[in-house]
Short mmCIF file of N, CA and C in Angstrom, two decimals:
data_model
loop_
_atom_site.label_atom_id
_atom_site.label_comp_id
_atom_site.label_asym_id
_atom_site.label_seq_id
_atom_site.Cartn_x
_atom_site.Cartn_y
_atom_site.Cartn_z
N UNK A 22 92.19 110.38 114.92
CA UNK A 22 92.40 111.13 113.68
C UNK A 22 91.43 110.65 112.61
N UNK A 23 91.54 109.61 112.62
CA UNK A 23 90.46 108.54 111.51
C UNK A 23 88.84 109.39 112.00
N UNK A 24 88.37 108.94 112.97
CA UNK A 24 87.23 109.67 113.71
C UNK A 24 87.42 111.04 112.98
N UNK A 25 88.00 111.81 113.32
CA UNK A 25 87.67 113.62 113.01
C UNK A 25 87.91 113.58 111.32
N UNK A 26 88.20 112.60 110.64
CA UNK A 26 88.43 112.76 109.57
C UNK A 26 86.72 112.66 108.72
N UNK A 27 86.64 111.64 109.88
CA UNK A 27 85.22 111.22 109.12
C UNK A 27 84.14 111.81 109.41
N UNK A 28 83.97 112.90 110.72
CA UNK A 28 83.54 113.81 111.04
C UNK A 28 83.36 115.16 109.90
N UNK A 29 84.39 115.69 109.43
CA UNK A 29 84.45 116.10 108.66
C UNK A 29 83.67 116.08 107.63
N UNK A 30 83.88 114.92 106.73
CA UNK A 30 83.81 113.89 105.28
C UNK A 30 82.34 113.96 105.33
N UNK A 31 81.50 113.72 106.85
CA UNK A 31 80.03 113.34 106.83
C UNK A 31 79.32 114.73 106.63
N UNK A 32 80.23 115.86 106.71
CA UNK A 32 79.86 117.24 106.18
C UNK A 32 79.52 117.77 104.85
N UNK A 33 80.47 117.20 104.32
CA UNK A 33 81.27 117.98 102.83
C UNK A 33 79.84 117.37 101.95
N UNK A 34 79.46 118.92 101.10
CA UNK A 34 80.45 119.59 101.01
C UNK A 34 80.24 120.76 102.19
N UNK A 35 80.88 121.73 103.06
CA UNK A 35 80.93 122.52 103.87
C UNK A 35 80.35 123.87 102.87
N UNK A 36 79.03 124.17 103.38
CA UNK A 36 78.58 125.66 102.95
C UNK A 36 78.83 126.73 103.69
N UNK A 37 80.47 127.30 104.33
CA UNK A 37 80.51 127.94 104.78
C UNK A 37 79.30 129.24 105.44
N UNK A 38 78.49 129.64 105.00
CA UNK A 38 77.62 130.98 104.90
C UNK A 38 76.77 130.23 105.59
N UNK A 39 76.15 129.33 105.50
CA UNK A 39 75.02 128.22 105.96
C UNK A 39 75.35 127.45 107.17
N UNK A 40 76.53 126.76 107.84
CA UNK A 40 76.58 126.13 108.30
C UNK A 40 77.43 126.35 109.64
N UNK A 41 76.83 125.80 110.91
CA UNK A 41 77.02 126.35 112.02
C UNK A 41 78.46 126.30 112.56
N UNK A 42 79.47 127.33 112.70
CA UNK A 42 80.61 126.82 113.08
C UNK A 42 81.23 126.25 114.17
N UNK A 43 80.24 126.58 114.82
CA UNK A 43 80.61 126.32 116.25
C UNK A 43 79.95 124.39 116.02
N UNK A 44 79.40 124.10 115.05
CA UNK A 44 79.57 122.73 115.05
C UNK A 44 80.58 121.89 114.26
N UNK A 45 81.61 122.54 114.55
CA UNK A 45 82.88 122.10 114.31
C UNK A 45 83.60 122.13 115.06
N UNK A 46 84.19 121.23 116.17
CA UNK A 46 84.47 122.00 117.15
C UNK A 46 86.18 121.61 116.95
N UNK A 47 87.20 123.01 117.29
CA UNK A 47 88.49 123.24 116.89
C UNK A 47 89.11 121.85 117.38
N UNK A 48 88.97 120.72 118.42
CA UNK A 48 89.40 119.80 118.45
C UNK A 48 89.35 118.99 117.28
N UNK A 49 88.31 118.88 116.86
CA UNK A 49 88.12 118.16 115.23
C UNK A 49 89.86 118.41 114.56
N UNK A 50 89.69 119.60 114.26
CA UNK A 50 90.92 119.81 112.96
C UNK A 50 92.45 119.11 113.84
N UNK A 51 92.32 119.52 114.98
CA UNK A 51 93.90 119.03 115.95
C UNK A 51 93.82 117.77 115.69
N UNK A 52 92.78 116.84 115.79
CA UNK A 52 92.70 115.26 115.87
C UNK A 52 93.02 114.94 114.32
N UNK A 53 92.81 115.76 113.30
CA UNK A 53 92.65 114.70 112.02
C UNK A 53 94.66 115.28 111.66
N UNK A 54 95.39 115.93 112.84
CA UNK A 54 96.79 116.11 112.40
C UNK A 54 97.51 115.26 113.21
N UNK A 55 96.74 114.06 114.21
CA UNK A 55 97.49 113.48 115.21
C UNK A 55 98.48 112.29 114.37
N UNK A 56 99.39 112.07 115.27
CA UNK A 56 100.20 111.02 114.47
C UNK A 56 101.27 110.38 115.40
N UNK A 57 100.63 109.25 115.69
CA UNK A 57 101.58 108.55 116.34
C UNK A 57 102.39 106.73 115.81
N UNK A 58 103.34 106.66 116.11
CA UNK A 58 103.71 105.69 115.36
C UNK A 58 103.79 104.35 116.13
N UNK A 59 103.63 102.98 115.61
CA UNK A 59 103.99 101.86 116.01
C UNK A 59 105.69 101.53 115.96
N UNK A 60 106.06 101.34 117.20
CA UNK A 60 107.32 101.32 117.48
C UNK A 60 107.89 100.37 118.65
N UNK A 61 107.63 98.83 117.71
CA UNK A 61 108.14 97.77 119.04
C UNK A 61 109.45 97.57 119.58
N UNK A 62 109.32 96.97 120.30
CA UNK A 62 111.09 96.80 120.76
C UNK A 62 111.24 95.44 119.92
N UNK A 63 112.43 95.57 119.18
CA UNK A 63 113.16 94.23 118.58
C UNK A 63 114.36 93.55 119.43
N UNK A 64 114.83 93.88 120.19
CA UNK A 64 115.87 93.79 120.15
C UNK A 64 115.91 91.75 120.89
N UNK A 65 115.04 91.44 121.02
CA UNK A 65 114.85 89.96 121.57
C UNK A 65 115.07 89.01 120.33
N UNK A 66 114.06 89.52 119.10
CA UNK A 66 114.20 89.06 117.58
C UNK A 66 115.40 88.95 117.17
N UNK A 67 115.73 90.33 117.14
CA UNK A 67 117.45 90.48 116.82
C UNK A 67 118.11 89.58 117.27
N UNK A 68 118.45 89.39 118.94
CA UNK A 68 119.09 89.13 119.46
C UNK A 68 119.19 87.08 119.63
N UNK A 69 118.04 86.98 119.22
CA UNK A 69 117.54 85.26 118.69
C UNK A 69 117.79 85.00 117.68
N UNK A 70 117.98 85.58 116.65
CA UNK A 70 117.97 85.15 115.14
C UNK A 70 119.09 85.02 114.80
N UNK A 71 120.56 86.22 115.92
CA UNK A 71 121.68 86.37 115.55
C UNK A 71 122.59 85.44 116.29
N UNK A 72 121.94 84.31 117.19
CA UNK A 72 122.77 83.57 118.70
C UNK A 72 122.73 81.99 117.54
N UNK A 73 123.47 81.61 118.60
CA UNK A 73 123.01 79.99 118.37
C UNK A 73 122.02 79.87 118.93
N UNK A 74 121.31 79.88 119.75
CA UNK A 74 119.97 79.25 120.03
C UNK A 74 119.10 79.57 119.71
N UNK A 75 118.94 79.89 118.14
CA UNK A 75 118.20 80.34 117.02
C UNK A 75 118.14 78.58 116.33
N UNK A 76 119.37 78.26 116.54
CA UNK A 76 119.11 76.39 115.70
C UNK A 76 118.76 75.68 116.74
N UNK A 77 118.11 76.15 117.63
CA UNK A 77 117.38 75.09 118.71
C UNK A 77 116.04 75.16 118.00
N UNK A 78 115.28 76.32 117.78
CA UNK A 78 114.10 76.18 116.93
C UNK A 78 113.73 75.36 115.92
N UNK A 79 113.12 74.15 115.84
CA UNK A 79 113.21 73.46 115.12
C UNK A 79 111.79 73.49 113.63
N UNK A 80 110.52 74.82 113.97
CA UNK A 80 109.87 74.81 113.50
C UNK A 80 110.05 75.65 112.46
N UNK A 81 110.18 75.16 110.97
CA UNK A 81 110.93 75.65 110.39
C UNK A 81 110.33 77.35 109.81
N UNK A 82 108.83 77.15 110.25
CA UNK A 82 107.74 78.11 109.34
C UNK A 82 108.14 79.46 110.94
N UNK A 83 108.01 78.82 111.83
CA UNK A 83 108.34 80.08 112.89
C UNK A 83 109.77 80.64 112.91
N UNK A 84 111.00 79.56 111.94
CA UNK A 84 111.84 80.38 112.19
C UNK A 84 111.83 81.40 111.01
N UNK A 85 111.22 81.03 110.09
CA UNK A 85 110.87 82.06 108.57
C UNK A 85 110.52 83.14 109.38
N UNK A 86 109.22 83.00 109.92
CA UNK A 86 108.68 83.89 110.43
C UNK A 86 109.22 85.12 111.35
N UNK A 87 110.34 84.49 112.37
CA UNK A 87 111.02 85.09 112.89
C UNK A 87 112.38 86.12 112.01
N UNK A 88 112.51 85.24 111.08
CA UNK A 88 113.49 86.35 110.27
C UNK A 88 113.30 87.03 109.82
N UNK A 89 112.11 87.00 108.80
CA UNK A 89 111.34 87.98 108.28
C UNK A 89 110.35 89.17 108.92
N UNK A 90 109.70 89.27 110.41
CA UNK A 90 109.82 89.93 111.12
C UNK A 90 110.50 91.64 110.89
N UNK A 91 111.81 91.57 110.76
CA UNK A 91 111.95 92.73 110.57
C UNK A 91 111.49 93.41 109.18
N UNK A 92 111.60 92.82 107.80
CA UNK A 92 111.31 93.31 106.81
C UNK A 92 109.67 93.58 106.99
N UNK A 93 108.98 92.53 107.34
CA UNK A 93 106.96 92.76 107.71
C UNK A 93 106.90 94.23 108.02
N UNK A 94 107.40 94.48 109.29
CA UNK A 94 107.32 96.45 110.28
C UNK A 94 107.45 96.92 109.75
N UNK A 95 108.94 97.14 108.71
CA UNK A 95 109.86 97.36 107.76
C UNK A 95 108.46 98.37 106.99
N UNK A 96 107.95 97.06 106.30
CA UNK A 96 106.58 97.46 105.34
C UNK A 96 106.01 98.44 105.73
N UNK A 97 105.19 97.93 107.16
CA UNK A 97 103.75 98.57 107.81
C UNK A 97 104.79 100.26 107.86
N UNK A 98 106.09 99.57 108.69
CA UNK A 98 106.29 101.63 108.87
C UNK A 98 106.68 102.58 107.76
N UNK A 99 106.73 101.95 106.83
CA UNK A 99 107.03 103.12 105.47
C UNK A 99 105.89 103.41 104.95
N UNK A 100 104.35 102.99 105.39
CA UNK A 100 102.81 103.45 105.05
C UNK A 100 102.78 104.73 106.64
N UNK A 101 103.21 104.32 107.72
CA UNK A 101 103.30 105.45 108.76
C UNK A 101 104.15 107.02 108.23
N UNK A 102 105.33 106.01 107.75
CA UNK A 102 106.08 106.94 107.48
C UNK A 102 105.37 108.46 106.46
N UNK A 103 104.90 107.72 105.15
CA UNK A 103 104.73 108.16 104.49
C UNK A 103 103.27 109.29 105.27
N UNK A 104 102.21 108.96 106.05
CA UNK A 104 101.41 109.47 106.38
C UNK A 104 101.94 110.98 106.96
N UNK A 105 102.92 110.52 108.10
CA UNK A 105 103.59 111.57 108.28
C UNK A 105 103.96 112.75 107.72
N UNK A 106 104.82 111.91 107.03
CA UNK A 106 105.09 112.78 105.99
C UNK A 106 103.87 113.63 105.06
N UNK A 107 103.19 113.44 104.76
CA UNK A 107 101.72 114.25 104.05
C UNK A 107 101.43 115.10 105.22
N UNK A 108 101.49 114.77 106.80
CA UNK A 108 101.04 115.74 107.59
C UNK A 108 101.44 116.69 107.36
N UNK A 109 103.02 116.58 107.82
CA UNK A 109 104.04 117.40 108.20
C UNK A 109 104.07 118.51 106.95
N UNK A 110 104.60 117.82 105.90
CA UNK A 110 104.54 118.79 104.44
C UNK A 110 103.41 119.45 103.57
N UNK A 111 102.33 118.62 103.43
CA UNK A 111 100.94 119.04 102.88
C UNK A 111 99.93 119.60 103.79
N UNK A 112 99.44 118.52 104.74
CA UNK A 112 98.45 118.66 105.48
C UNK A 112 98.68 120.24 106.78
N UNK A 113 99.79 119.96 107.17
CA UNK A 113 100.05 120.69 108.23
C UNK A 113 99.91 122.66 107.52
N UNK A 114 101.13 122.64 106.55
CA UNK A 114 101.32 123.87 106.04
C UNK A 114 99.70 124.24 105.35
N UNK A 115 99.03 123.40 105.05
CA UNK A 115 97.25 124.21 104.32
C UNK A 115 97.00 124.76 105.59
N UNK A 116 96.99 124.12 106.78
CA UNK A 116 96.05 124.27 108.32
C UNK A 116 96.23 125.84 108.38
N UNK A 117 97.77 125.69 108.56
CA UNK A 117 98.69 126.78 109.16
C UNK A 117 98.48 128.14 108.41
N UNK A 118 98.07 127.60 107.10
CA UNK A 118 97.98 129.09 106.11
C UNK A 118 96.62 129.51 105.96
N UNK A 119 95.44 128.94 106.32
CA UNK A 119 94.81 128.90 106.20
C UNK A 119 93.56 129.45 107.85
N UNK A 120 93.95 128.67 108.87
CA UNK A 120 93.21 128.71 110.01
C UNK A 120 93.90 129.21 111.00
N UNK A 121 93.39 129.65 112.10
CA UNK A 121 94.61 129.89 113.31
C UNK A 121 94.61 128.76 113.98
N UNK A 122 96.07 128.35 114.79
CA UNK A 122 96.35 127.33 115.53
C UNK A 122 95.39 126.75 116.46
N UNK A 123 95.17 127.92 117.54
CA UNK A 123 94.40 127.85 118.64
C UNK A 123 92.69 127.57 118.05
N UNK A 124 92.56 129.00 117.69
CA UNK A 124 91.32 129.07 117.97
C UNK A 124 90.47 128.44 116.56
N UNK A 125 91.17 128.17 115.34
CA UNK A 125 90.71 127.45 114.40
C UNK A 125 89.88 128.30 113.36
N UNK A 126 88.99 128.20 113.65
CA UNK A 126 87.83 129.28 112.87
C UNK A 126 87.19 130.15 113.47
N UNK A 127 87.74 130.68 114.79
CA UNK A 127 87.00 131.51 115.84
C UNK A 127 87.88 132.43 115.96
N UNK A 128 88.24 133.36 114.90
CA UNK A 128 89.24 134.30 114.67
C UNK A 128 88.65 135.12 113.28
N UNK A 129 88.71 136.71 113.14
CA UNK A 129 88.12 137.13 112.20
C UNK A 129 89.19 137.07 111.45
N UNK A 130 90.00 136.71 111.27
CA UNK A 130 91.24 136.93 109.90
C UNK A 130 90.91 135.80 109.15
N UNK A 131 89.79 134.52 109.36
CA UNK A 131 89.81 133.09 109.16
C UNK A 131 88.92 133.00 107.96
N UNK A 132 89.50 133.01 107.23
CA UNK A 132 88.14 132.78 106.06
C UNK A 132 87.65 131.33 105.73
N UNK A 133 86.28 131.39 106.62
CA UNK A 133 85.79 130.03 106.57
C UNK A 133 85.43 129.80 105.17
N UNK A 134 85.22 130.39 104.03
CA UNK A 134 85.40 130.00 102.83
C UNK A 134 85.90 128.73 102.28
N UNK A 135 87.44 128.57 103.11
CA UNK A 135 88.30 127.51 102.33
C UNK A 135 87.22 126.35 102.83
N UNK A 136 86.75 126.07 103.90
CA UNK A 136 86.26 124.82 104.18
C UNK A 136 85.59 124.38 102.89
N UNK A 137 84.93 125.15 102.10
CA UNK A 137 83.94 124.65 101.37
C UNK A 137 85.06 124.47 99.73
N UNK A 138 86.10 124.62 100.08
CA UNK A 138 87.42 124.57 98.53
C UNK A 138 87.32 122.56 98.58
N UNK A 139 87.72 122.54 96.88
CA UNK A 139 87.63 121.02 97.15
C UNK A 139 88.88 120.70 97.77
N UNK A 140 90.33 121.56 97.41
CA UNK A 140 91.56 121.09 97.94
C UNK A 140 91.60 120.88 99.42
N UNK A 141 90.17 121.74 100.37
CA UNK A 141 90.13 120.96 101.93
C UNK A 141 89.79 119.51 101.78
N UNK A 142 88.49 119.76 100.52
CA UNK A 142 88.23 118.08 101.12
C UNK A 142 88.96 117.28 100.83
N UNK A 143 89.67 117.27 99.80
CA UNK A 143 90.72 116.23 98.78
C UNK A 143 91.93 116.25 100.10
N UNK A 144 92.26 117.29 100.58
CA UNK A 144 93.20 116.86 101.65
C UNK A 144 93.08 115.85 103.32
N UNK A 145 91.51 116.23 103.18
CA UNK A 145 90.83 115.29 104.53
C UNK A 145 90.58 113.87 103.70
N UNK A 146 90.25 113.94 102.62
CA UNK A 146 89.90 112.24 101.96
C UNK A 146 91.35 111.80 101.39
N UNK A 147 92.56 112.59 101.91
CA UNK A 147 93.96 112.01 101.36
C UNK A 147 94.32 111.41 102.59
N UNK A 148 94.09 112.27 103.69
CA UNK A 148 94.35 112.01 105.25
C UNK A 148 93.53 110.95 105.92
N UNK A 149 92.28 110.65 105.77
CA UNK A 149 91.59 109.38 105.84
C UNK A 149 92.26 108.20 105.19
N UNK A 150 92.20 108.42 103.96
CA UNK A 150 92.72 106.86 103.17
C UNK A 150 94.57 106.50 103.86
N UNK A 151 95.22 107.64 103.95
CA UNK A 151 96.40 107.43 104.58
C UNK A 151 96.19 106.15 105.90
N UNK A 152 95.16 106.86 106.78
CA UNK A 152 95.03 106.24 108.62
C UNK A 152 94.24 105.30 107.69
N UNK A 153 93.35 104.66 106.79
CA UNK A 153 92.93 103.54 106.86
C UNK A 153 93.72 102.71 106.51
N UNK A 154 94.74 102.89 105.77
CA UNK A 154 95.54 102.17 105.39
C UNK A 154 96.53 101.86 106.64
N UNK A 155 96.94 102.72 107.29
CA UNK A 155 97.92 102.28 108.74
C UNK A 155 96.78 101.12 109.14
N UNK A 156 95.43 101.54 109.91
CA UNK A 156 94.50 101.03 110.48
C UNK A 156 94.55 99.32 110.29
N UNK A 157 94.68 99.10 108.96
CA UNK A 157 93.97 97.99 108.30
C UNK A 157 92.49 98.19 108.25
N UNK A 158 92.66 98.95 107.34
CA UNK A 158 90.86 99.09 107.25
C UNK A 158 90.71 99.51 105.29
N UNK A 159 91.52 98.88 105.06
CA UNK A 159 91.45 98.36 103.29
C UNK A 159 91.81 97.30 103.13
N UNK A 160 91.63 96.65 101.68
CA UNK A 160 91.99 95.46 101.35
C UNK A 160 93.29 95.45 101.90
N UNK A 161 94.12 95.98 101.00
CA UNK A 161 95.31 95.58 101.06
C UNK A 161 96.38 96.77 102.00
N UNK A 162 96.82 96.03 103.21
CA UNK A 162 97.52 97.18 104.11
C UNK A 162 98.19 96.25 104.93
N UNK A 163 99.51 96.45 105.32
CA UNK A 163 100.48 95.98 106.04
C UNK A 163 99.42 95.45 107.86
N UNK A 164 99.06 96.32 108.05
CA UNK A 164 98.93 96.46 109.79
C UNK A 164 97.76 94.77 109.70
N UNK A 165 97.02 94.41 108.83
CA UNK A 165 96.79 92.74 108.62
C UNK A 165 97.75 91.99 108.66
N UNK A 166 98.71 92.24 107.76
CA UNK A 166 100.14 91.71 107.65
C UNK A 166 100.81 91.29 108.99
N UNK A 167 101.22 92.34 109.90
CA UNK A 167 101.74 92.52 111.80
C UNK A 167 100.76 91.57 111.91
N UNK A 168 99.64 91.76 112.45
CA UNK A 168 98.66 90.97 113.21
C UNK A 168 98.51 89.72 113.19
N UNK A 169 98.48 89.35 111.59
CA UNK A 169 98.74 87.87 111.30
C UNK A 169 100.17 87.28 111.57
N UNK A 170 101.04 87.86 111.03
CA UNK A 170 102.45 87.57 111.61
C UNK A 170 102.79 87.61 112.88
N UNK A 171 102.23 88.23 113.77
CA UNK A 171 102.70 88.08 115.12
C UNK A 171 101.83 86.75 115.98
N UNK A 172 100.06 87.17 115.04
CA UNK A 172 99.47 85.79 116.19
C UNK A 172 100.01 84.64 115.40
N UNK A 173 100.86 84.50 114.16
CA UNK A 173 100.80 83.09 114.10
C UNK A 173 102.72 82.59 114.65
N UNK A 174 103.66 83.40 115.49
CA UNK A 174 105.05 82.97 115.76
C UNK A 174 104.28 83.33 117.17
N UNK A 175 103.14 83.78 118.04
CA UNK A 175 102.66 83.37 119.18
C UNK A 175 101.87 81.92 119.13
N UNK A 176 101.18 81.65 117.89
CA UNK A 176 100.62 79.98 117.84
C UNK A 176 101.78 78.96 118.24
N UNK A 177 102.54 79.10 116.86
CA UNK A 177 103.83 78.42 116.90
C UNK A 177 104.90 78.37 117.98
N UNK A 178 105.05 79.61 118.70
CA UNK A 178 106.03 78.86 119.74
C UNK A 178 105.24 78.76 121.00
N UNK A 179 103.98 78.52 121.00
CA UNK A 179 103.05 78.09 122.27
C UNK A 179 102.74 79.11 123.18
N UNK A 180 102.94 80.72 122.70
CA UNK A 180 103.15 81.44 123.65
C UNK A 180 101.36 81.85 123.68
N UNK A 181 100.55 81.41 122.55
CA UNK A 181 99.37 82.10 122.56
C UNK A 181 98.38 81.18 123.63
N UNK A 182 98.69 79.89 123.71
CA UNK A 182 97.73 78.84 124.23
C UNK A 182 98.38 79.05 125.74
N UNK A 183 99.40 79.39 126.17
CA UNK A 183 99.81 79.62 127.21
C UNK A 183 99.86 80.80 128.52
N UNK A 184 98.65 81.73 127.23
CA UNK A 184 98.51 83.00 127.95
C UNK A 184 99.36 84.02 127.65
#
């Protein structure tokens, strides 16, 4: 999605009248609506944090780590969430009113016009910054947050040096 977004972006602005359509190809627009979510299994976390042999852990920064765990995802998935959500409500309904499903811009009812409206591009540079932000590909974004939090309760309980 990130990819077709930026596909796009390396266009704009789109001179409809001028510019070749068929070098757009209808997979482009399907990819920049994809959306899939990060969705681990907890139930080991859960199920450790809530036992006694949660006070066998004696390292006190991995057991932080381990509790807090759920609030970290918590974070990262309400930036998913929210992406979604822009698909589903903003992004999706312009497509739909605008292009045909299938064939995209290869339909005469399609007025390739809008490509060249700023509200396309402002909606592809809303839909980019959304996935960079899932990505970790800004300063500040949760999915750094996971990564660091998970390799450092794999440092700590030896599971990283151990394969």
């Amino acid at each position: 999605a990130l990819d077709a977004c930026d596909f796009l972006i390396e266009r704009f602005p789109i001179e409809a009248a001028s510019v070749d359509l068929d070098s757009i190809p209808a997979r482009i627009f399907m990819q920049t609506k994809s959306n899939w979510t990060f969705n681990p299994t907890q139930g080991i976390i859960k199920s450790l944090v809530s036992t006694s042999s949660f006070e066998l852990i004696s390292n006190q920064e991995l057991r932080k780590l381990l509790i807090s765990w759920s609030d970290v995802l918590a974070d990262y998935q309400e930036g998913e969430l929210s992406a979604r959500k822009y698909v589903e409500e903003v992004y999706n309904p312009f497509l739909n009113e605008h292009f045909h499903y299938y064939r995209i811009l290869d339909d005469r009812r399609v007025d390739a016009g809008v490509l060249e409206s700023v509200q396309f591009e402002n909606l592809i540079y809303q839909r980019r910054t959304h996935l960079r932000n899932i990505l970790g590909r800004t300063a500040d974004n949760e999915s750094r947050t996971i990564k660091t939090t998970i390799d450092r309760i794999l440092e700590l309980s030896g599971a990283k040096n151990n394969g």
